[in-house]
Coordinates of C-alpha atoms and ligand atoms in Angstrom, one line a residue:
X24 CA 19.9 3.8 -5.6
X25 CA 16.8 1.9 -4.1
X26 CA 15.1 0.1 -6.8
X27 CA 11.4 -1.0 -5.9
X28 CA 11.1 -5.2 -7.0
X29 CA 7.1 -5.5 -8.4
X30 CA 5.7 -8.8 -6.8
X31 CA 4.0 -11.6 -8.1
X32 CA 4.6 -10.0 -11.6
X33 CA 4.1 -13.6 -13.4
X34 CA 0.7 -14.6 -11.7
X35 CA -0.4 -10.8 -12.3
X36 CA 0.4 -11.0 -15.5
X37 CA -1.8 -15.0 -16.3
X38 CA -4.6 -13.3 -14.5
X39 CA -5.3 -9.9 -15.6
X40 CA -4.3 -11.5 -19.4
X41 CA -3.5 -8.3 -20.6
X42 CA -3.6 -8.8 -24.7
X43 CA -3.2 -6.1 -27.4
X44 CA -4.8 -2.9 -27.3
X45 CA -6.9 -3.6 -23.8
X46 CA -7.0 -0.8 -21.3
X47 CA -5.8 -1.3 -17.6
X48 CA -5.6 0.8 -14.5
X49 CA -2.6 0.4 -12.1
X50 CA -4.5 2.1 -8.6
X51 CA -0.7 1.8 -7.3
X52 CA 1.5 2.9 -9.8
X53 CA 4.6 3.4 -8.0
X54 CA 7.7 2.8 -9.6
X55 CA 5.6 0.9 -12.7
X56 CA 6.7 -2.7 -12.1
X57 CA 3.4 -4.4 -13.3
X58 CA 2.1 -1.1 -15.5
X59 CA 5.5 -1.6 -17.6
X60 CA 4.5 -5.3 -18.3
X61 CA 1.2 -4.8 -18.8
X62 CA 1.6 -1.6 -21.5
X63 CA 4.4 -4.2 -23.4
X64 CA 1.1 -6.6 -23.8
X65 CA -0.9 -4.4 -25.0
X66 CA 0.6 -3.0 -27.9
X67 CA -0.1 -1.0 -29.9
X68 CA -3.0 0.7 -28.9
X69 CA -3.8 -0.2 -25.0
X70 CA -3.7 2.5 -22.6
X71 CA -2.9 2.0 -18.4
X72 CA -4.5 4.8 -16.0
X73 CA -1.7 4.8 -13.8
X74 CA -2.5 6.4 -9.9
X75 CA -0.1 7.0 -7.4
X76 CA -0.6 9.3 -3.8
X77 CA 2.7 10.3 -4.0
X78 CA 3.7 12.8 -5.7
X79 CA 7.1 12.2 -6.0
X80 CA 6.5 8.3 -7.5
X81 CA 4.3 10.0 -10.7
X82 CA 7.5 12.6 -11.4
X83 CA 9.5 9.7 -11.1
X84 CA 7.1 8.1 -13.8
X85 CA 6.9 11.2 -16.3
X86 CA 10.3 10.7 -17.5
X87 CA 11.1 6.6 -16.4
X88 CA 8.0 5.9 -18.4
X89 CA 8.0 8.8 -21.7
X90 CA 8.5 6.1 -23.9
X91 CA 5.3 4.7 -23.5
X92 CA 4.0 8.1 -24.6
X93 CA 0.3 9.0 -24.3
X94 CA -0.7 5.6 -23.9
X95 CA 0.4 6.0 -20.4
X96 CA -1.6 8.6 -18.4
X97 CA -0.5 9.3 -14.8
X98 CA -3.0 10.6 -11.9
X99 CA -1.6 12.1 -8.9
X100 CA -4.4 10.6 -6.7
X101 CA -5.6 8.4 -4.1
X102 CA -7.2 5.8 -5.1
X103 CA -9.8 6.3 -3.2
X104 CA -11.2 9.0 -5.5
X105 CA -11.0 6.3 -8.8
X106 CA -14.4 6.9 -10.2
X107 CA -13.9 10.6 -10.5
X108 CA -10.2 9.8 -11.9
X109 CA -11.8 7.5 -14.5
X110 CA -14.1 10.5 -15.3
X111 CA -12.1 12.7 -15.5
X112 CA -10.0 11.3 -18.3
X113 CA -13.0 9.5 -19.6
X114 CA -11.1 6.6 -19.4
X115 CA -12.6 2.9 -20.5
X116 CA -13.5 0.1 -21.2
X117 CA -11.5 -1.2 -19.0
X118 CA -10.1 -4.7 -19.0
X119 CA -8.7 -5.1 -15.6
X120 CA -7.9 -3.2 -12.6
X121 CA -4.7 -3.6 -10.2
X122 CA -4.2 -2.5 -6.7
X123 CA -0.7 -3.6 -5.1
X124 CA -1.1 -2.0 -1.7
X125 CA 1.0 -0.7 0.7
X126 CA 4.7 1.5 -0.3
X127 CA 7.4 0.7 -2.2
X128 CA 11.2 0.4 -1.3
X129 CA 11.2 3.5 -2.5
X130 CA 9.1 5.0 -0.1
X131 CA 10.9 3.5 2.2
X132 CA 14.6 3.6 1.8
X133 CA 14.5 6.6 -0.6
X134 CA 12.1 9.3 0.8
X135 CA 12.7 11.2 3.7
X136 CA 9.3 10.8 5.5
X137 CA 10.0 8.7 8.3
X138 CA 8.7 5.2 7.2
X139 CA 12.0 3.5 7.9
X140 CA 13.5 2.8 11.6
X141 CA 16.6 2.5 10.3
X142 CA 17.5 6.8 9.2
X143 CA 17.0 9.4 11.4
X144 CA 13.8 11.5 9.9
X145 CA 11.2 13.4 11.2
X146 CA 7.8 10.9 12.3
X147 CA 5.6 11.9 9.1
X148 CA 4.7 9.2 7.1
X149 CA 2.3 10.3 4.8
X150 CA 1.9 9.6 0.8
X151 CA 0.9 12.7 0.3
X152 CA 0.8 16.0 2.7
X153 CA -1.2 18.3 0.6
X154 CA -4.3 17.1 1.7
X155 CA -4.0 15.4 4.8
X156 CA -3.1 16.7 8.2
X157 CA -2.4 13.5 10.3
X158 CA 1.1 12.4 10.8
X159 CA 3.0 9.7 13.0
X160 CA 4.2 12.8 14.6
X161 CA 0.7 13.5 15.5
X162 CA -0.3 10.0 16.6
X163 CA 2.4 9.3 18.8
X164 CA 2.3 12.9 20.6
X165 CA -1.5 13.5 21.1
X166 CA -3.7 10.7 20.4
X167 CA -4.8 9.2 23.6
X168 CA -3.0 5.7 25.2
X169 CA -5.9 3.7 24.0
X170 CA -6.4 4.9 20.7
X171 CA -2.7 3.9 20.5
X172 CA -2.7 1.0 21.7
X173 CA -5.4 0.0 19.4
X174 CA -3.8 0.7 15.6
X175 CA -0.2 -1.0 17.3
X176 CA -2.4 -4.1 17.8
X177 CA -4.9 -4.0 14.9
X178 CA -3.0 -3.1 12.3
X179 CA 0.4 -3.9 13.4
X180 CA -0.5 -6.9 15.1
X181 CA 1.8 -6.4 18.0
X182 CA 2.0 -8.4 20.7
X183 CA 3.2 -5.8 23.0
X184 CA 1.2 -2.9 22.3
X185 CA 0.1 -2.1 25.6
X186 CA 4.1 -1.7 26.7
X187 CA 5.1 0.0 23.5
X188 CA 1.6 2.7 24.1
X189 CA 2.3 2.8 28.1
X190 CA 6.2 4.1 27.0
X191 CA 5.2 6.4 24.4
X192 CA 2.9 8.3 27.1
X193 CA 5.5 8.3 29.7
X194 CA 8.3 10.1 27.4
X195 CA 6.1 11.8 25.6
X196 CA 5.6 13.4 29.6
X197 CA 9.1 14.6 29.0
X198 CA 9.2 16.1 25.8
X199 CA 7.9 15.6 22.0
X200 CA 8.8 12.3 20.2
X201 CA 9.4 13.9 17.2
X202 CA 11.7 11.6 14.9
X203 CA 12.2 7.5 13.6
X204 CA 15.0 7.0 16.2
X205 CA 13.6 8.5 19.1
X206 CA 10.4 6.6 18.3
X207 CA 12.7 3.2 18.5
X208 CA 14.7 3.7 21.5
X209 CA 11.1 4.2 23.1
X210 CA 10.3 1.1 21.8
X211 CA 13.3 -0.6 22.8
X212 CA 12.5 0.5 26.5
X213 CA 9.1 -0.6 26.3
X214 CA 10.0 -4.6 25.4
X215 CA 11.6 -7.3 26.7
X216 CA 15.3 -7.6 25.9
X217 CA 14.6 -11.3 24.1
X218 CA 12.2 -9.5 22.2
X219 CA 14.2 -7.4 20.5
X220 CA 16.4 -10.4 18.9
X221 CA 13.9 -11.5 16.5
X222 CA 14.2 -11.9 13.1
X223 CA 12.2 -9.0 12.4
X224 CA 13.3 -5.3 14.0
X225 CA 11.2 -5.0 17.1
X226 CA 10.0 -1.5 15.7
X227 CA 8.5 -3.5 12.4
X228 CA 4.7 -3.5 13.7
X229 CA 4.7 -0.2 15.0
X230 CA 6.3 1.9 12.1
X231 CA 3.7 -0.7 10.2
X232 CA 0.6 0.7 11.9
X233 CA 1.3 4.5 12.1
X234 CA 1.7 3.9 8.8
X235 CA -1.8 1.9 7.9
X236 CA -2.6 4.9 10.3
X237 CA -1.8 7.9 8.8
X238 CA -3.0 7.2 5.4
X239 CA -5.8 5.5 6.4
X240 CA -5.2 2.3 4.2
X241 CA -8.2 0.3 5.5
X242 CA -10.7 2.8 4.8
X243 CA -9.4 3.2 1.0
X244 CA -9.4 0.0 0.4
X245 CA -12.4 -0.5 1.6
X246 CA -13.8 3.1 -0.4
X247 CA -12.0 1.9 -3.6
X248 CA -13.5 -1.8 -4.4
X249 CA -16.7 -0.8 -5.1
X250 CA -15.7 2.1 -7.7
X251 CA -13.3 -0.5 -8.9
X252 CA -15.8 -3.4 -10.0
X253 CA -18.2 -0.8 -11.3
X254 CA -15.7 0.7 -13.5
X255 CA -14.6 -2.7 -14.9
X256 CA -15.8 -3.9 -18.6
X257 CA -17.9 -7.5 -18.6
X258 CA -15.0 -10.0 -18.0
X259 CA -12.5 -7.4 -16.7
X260 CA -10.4 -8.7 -13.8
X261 CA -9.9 -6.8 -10.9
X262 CA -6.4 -8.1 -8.9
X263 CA -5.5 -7.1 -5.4
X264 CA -2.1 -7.7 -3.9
X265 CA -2.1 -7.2 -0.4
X266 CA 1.1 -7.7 2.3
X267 CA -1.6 -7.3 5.8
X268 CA -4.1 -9.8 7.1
X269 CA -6.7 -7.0 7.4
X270 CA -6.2 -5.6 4.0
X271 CA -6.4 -9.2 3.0
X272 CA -9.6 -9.8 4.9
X273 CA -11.3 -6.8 3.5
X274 CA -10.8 -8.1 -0.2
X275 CA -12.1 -11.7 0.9
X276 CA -15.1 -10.5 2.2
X277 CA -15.7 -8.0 -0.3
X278 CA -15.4 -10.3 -3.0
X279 CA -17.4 -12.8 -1.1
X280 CA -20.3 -10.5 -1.1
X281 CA -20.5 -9.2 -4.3
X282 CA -22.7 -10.5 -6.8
X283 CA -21.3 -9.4 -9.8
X284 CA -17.9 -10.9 -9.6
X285 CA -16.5 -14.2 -9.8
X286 CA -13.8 -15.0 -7.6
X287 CA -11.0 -16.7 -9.7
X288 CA -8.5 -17.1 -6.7
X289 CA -10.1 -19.5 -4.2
X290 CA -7.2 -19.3 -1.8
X291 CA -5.4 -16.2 -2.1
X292 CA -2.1 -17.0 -4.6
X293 CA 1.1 -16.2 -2.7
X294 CA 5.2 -16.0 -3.6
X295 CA 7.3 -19.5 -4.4
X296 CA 10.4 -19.9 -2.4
X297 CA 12.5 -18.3 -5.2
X298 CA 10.8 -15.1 -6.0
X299 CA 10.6 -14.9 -1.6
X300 CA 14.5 -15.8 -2.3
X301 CA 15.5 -12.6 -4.4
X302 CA 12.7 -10.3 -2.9
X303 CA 12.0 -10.8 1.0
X304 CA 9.3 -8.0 0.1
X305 CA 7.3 -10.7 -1.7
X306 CA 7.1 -13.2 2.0
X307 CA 3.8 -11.6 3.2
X308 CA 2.0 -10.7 -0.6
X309 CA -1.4 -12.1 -0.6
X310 CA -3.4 -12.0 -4.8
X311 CA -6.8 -12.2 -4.9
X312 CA -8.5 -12.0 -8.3
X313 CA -12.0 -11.6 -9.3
X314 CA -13.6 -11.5 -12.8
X315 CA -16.8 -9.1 -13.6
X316 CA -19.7 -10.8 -14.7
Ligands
SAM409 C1 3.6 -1.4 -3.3 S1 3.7 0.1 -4.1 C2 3.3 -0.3 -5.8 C3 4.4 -0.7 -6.6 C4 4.1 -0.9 -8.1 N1 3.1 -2.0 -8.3 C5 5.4 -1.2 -8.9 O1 5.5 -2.3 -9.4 O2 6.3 -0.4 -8.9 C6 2.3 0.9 -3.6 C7 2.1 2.3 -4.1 O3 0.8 2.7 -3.7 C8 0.8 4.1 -3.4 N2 -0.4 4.4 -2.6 C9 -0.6 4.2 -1.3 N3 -1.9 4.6 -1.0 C10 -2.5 5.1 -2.1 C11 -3.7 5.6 -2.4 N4 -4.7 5.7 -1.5 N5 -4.0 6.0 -3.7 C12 -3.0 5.9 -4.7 N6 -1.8 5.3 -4.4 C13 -1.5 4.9 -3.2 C14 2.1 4.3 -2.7 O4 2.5 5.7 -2.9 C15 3.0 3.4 -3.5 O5 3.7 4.0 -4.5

Protein backbone atom coordinates (compact mmCIF):
# COMPACT_ATOMS: atom_id res chain seq x y z
CA UNK A 1 0.00 0.00 0.00
CA UNK A 2 1.22 3.53 -1.09
CA UNK A 3 1.73 5.62 1.90
CA UNK A 4 1.97 9.47 1.17
CA UNK A 5 5.45 10.94 3.33
CA UNK A 6 4.30 14.80 4.62
CA UNK A 7 7.34 17.16 3.83
CA UNK A 8 9.08 19.52 5.73
CA UNK A 9 6.94 18.37 8.72
CA UNK A 10 9.66 19.82 11.35
CA UNK A 11 10.10 23.38 9.80
CA UNK A 12 6.14 23.38 9.39
CA UNK A 13 5.67 22.57 12.57
CA UNK A 14 8.59 25.72 14.27
CA UNK A 15 6.69 28.06 11.98
CA UNK A 16 3.05 27.67 12.16
CA UNK A 17 3.92 27.10 16.29
CA UNK A 18 0.82 25.32 16.66
CA UNK A 19 0.20 25.41 20.82
CA UNK A 20 -2.83 24.15 22.77
CA UNK A 21 -6.18 24.78 21.84
CA UNK A 22 -5.31 27.14 18.46
CA UNK A 23 -7.29 26.53 15.34
CA UNK A 24 -5.55 25.68 11.99
CA UNK A 25 -6.70 25.03 8.43
CA UNK A 26 -4.78 22.30 6.34
CA UNK A 27 -6.08 23.82 2.45
CA UNK A 28 -4.40 20.29 1.44
CA UNK A 29 -5.41 17.80 3.69
CA UNK A 30 -4.52 14.75 1.85
CA UNK A 31 -3.56 11.89 3.74
CA UNK A 32 -3.14 14.34 7.15
CA UNK A 33 0.66 14.27 7.49
CA UNK A 34 0.96 17.88 8.88
CA UNK A 35 -2.95 18.14 10.16
CA UNK A 36 -2.03 14.90 12.47
CA UNK A 37 0.84 16.93 14.04
CA UNK A 38 -0.62 19.90 14.26
CA UNK A 39 -4.15 18.48 16.08
CA UNK A 40 -1.48 16.52 18.70
CA UNK A 41 -0.22 20.31 19.56
CA UNK A 42 -3.11 21.61 20.09
CA UNK A 43 -4.79 19.68 22.58
CA UNK A 44 -7.32 19.66 23.95
CA UNK A 45 -9.40 22.07 22.49
CA UNK A 46 -7.83 23.16 18.96
CA UNK A 47 -9.71 22.44 15.89
CA UNK A 48 -7.98 21.91 12.06
CA UNK A 49 -10.46 22.71 8.93
CA UNK A 50 -9.13 20.18 6.95
CA UNK A 51 -9.80 20.57 2.71
CA UNK A 52 -9.08 18.22 0.23
CA UNK A 53 -10.46 18.20 -3.87
CA UNK A 54 -10.47 14.78 -3.75
CA UNK A 55 -13.00 13.05 -2.71
CA UNK A 56 -11.53 9.86 -2.15
CA UNK A 57 -8.41 11.52 0.22
CA UNK A 58 -11.44 13.01 2.82
CA UNK A 59 -13.13 9.26 2.97
CA UNK A 60 -9.79 8.19 3.54
CA UNK A 61 -9.62 10.76 6.47
CA UNK A 62 -13.19 10.02 8.12
CA UNK A 63 -12.12 6.88 9.52
CA UNK A 64 -7.77 7.33 9.42
CA UNK A 65 -8.54 10.43 11.48
CA UNK A 66 -12.05 9.44 13.89
CA UNK A 67 -9.98 9.61 16.71
CA UNK A 68 -9.44 13.16 16.59
CA UNK A 69 -13.24 13.35 16.76
CA UNK A 70 -15.04 16.72 16.15
CA UNK A 71 -12.03 18.63 16.54
CA UNK A 72 -11.24 17.58 13.07
CA UNK A 73 -13.70 18.83 10.45
CA UNK A 74 -13.21 17.70 6.81
CA UNK A 75 -14.32 19.82 3.60
CA UNK A 76 -14.61 18.18 0.33
CA UNK A 77 -13.47 21.31 -1.53
CA UNK A 78 -11.15 23.25 -3.49
CA UNK A 79 -9.39 25.51 -1.93
CA UNK A 80 -10.06 27.90 -4.02
CA UNK A 81 -13.55 28.41 -2.47
CA UNK A 82 -11.84 28.87 1.40
CA UNK A 83 -13.71 31.85 2.46
CA UNK A 84 -17.10 30.36 1.77
CA UNK A 85 -15.64 26.93 3.48
CA UNK A 86 -14.60 29.07 6.51
CA UNK A 87 -18.22 30.37 6.52
CA UNK A 88 -19.79 27.85 6.15
CA UNK A 89 -18.52 26.13 9.33
CA UNK A 90 -18.06 29.45 10.97
CA UNK A 91 -14.77 28.43 11.54
CA UNK A 92 -12.06 30.94 13.48
CA UNK A 93 -9.91 32.51 14.77
CA UNK A 94 -7.53 31.05 13.04
CA UNK A 95 -3.99 30.74 14.01
CA UNK A 96 -2.33 29.64 10.87
CA UNK A 97 -3.12 28.37 7.55
CA UNK A 98 -1.26 25.56 5.45
CA UNK A 99 -1.20 24.86 1.77
CA UNK A 100 1.17 21.87 0.69
CA UNK A 101 0.39 21.92 -3.09
CA UNK A 102 0.41 19.68 -5.61
CA UNK A 103 -0.85 15.44 -5.12
CA UNK A 104 0.19 12.96 -2.96
CA UNK A 105 1.79 9.49 -3.62
CA UNK A 106 -1.43 8.52 -3.18
CA UNK A 107 -2.77 10.21 -5.95
CA UNK A 108 -0.36 9.04 -7.77
CA UNK A 109 0.48 5.45 -7.24
CA UNK A 110 -2.94 4.59 -5.68
CA UNK A 111 -5.72 6.18 -7.80
CA UNK A 112 -6.57 5.17 -11.05
CA UNK A 113 -6.71 8.66 -12.81
CA UNK A 114 -3.90 8.65 -14.98
CA UNK A 115 -1.30 10.84 -13.15
CA UNK A 116 1.36 8.12 -13.22
CA UNK A 117 3.41 7.06 -16.59
CA UNK A 118 4.21 4.14 -15.19
CA UNK A 119 0.22 2.04 -15.12
CA UNK A 120 -1.76 1.81 -17.88
CA UNK A 121 -5.00 4.27 -17.11
CA UNK A 122 -7.16 6.28 -18.94
CA UNK A 123 -5.55 10.26 -19.49
CA UNK A 124 -7.86 11.97 -16.75
CA UNK A 125 -6.16 13.47 -14.16
CA UNK A 126 -8.41 15.41 -12.34
CA UNK A 127 -8.88 15.88 -8.25
CA UNK A 128 -12.19 15.98 -8.58
CA UNK A 129 -14.65 15.16 -11.73
CA UNK A 130 -17.84 16.43 -10.34
CA UNK A 131 -17.36 19.73 -11.21
CA UNK A 132 -14.90 20.01 -13.83
CA UNK A 133 -14.97 18.95 -17.37
CA UNK A 134 -11.32 19.22 -18.64
CA UNK A 135 -9.15 16.22 -18.67
CA UNK A 136 -5.62 15.18 -20.06
CA UNK A 137 -7.72 13.28 -22.31
CA UNK A 138 -9.11 16.46 -23.50
CA UNK A 139 -5.94 18.43 -23.78
CA UNK A 140 -3.95 16.14 -25.62
CA UNK A 141 -6.84 15.22 -28.20
CA UNK A 142 -8.31 18.72 -29.04
CA UNK A 143 -6.53 21.61 -27.73
CA UNK A 144 -4.62 23.23 -30.49
CA UNK A 145 -0.49 22.55 -31.12
CA UNK A 146 0.20 25.79 -29.50
CA UNK A 147 -1.90 25.84 -26.63
CA UNK A 148 0.07 22.59 -26.05
CA UNK A 149 3.00 23.48 -26.52
CA UNK A 150 2.61 26.23 -24.16
CA UNK A 151 1.48 24.41 -20.58
CA UNK A 152 4.49 21.50 -21.69
CA UNK A 153 6.84 24.49 -21.50
CA UNK A 154 5.32 26.69 -18.78
CA UNK A 155 4.39 24.57 -16.38
CA UNK A 156 6.34 21.57 -17.19
CA UNK A 157 9.32 23.32 -18.08
CA UNK A 158 10.20 21.08 -20.94
CA UNK A 159 12.80 21.52 -22.99
CA UNK A 160 11.33 19.72 -25.85
CA UNK A 161 7.87 20.79 -26.02
CA UNK A 162 7.70 21.76 -29.39
CA UNK A 163 8.73 17.86 -30.40
CA UNK A 164 6.63 16.32 -27.73
CA UNK A 165 3.22 18.97 -29.08
CA UNK A 166 4.36 18.37 -32.99
CA UNK A 167 4.05 14.22 -32.08
CA UNK A 168 0.93 14.46 -30.15
CA UNK A 169 -0.82 16.17 -33.36
CA UNK A 170 0.61 13.79 -35.72
CA UNK A 171 -0.83 10.55 -33.85
CA UNK A 172 -3.56 12.12 -32.65
CA UNK A 173 -4.11 12.27 -36.93
CA UNK A 174 -4.45 8.60 -36.59
CA UNK A 175 -6.56 7.93 -33.85
CA UNK A 176 -7.39 9.20 -30.10
CA UNK A 177 -4.57 9.23 -27.50
CA UNK A 178 -6.58 8.07 -24.96
CA UNK A 179 -4.45 6.39 -22.11
CA UNK A 180 -0.78 7.07 -19.72
CA UNK A 181 1.09 4.56 -22.01
CA UNK A 182 0.00 5.59 -25.33
CA UNK A 183 0.68 9.22 -24.13
CA UNK A 184 4.50 7.96 -23.39
CA UNK A 185 5.42 5.99 -26.38
CA UNK A 186 4.34 9.37 -28.17
CA UNK A 187 6.62 11.01 -26.17
CA UNK A 188 9.27 8.56 -26.58
CA UNK A 189 8.97 9.22 -30.47
CA UNK A 190 9.01 12.80 -30.09
CA UNK A 191 12.70 12.99 -28.26
CA UNK A 192 16.05 12.24 -28.76
CA UNK A 193 17.11 8.74 -27.79
CA UNK A 194 19.86 10.37 -25.09
CA UNK A 195 17.06 12.13 -23.85
CA UNK A 196 15.33 9.55 -22.63
CA UNK A 197 18.30 8.27 -20.28
CA UNK A 198 18.01 10.92 -17.77
CA UNK A 199 17.61 10.54 -14.32
CA UNK A 200 14.19 11.65 -14.41
CA UNK A 201 11.45 9.61 -16.88
CA UNK A 202 11.39 11.65 -19.99
CA UNK A 203 7.46 11.78 -19.64
CA UNK A 204 8.00 13.65 -15.98
CA UNK A 205 7.28 17.37 -17.38
CA UNK A 206 4.59 16.49 -19.45
CA UNK A 207 2.30 14.25 -17.17
CA UNK A 208 3.58 17.35 -14.76
CA UNK A 209 1.77 20.05 -16.85
CA UNK A 210 -1.50 18.26 -17.97
CA UNK A 211 -1.60 17.94 -14.61
CA UNK A 212 -0.97 21.85 -13.33
CA UNK A 213 -3.42 21.85 -16.51
CA UNK A 214 -6.35 20.17 -15.70
CA UNK A 215 -6.86 21.40 -12.32
CA UNK A 216 -5.84 24.56 -12.99
CA UNK A 217 -3.26 24.86 -10.03
CA UNK A 218 -1.93 28.32 -10.87
CA UNK A 219 -5.16 30.05 -10.91
CA UNK A 220 -6.10 28.54 -7.26
CA UNK A 221 -3.28 29.44 -5.95
CA UNK A 222 -3.38 32.47 -7.07
CA UNK A 223 -7.54 32.70 -6.04
CA UNK A 224 -6.73 31.18 -2.59
CA UNK A 225 -3.95 33.67 -0.94
CA UNK A 226 -5.98 36.44 -0.66
CA UNK A 227 -9.05 34.60 1.19
CA UNK A 228 -6.19 32.94 3.10
CA UNK A 229 -4.56 36.16 4.78
CA UNK A 230 -7.95 37.69 5.30
CA UNK A 231 -9.11 34.72 7.15
CA UNK A 232 -6.04 34.59 9.33
CA UNK A 233 -6.17 35.97 13.23
CA UNK A 234 -3.45 39.00 14.07
CA UNK A 235 -0.18 36.93 14.18
CA UNK A 236 -1.52 33.84 12.40
CA UNK A 237 0.99 32.29 10.01
CA UNK A 238 0.07 31.34 6.67
CA UNK A 239 2.77 28.50 5.26
CA UNK A 240 2.94 27.42 1.59
CA UNK A 241 4.88 24.43 0.48
CA UNK A 242 5.30 24.41 -3.11
CA UNK A 243 7.27 21.58 -5.45
CA UNK A 244 7.05 24.18 -9.06
CA UNK A 245 9.00 27.34 -9.74
CA UNK A 246 5.71 29.03 -10.87
CA UNK A 247 3.75 28.05 -7.86
CA UNK A 248 6.74 29.15 -6.02
CA UNK A 249 6.93 32.49 -7.87
CA UNK A 250 3.34 33.24 -7.30
CA UNK A 251 3.68 32.97 -3.33
CA UNK A 252 6.99 35.27 -3.57
CA UNK A 253 5.30 37.85 -5.21
CA UNK A 254 2.19 37.63 -3.45
CA UNK A 255 3.79 37.90 -0.25
CA UNK A 256 6.03 40.61 -1.58
CA UNK A 257 2.98 42.78 -2.21
CA UNK A 258 0.98 42.43 0.52
CA UNK A 259 0.99 44.82 3.18
CA UNK A 260 -0.45 43.08 5.90
CA UNK A 261 1.92 40.29 6.17
CA UNK A 262 5.30 39.87 7.24
CA UNK A 263 7.38 37.50 5.37
CA UNK A 264 9.29 35.28 7.96
CA UNK A 265 11.10 33.12 5.28
CA UNK A 266 13.47 35.41 3.36
CA UNK A 267 14.69 32.67 1.10
CA UNK A 268 12.28 30.09 0.67
CA UNK A 269 13.33 26.97 3.45
CA UNK A 270 13.92 23.74 1.51
CA UNK A 271 14.64 19.75 2.52
CA UNK A 272 18.34 18.69 4.24
CA UNK A 273 20.01 15.92 2.48
CA UNK A 274 18.47 13.39 4.90
CA UNK A 275 14.87 14.09 4.79
CA UNK A 276 15.68 14.39 0.52
CA UNK A 277 17.45 10.85 1.50
CA UNK A 278 14.24 8.87 2.85
CA UNK A 279 11.72 10.99 0.67
CA UNK A 280 12.89 11.93 -3.00
CA UNK A 281 9.36 13.74 -2.96
CA UNK A 282 10.84 16.34 -0.55
CA UNK A 283 14.07 17.35 -3.55
CA UNK A 284 11.88 20.12 -5.24
CA UNK A 285 9.63 21.47 -1.79
CA UNK A 286 9.97 25.09 -1.61
CA UNK A 287 8.24 26.80 2.34
CA UNK A 288 7.42 30.16 2.35
CA UNK A 289 5.99 31.59 5.50
CA UNK A 290 4.38 34.80 6.28
CA UNK A 291 2.94 36.24 9.59
CA UNK A 292 -0.37 38.62 9.60
CA UNK A 293 0.08 41.75 11.04
C1 LIG B 1 0.80 17.19 -1.48
S1 LIG B 1 -0.81 16.64 -1.08
C2 LIG B 1 -0.99 17.09 0.60
C3 LIG B 1 -0.43 16.11 1.57
C4 LIG B 1 -0.71 16.41 3.02
N1 LIG B 1 -0.07 17.64 3.46
C5 LIG B 1 -0.27 15.27 3.90
O1 LIG B 1 0.62 15.45 4.72
O2 LIG B 1 -0.82 14.17 3.78
C6 LIG B 1 -1.81 17.80 -1.88
C7 LIG B 1 -3.30 17.58 -1.72
O3 LIG B 1 -3.96 18.74 -2.22
C8 LIG B 1 -5.15 18.35 -2.83
N2 LIG B 1 -5.57 19.42 -3.73
C9 LIG B 1 -5.09 19.74 -4.95
N3 LIG B 1 -5.72 20.84 -5.44
C10 LIG B 1 -6.62 21.22 -4.48
C11 LIG B 1 -7.56 22.28 -4.38
N4 LIG B 1 -7.72 23.18 -5.35
N5 LIG B 1 -8.29 22.36 -3.25
C12 LIG B 1 -8.15 21.47 -2.24
N6 LIG B 1 -7.27 20.44 -2.29
C13 LIG B 1 -6.51 20.32 -3.38
C14 LIG B 1 -4.82 17.05 -3.52
O4 LIG B 1 -5.99 16.29 -3.74
C15 LIG B 1 -3.86 16.41 -2.50
O5 LIG B 1 -4.54 15.54 -1.65
Amino acid sequence: MTIHTPVLTKEVLQYLNPTENENFIDCTIGEGGHTKLILEKTKPLGRVLGIDLDPGQIETDKWSMADFGDRLILENNSYANLKEIIEKNNFGPVAGILLDIGMSSVQLEGSKKGFSFQAEQVLDMRYDDRFNNLTAEKIVNEWPKQEIEKIIKEYGEEKFSLKIADKIIEERSKGRIRTTLQLVEVIKKAIPAAAQRGKIHCATRTFQALRIAVNDELGNLQRVLPQAVEALAPGGRLAIISFHSLEDRIAKEFFKNNKEIKILTKKPTTAGSSEIGENPRARSAKLRVAVKL
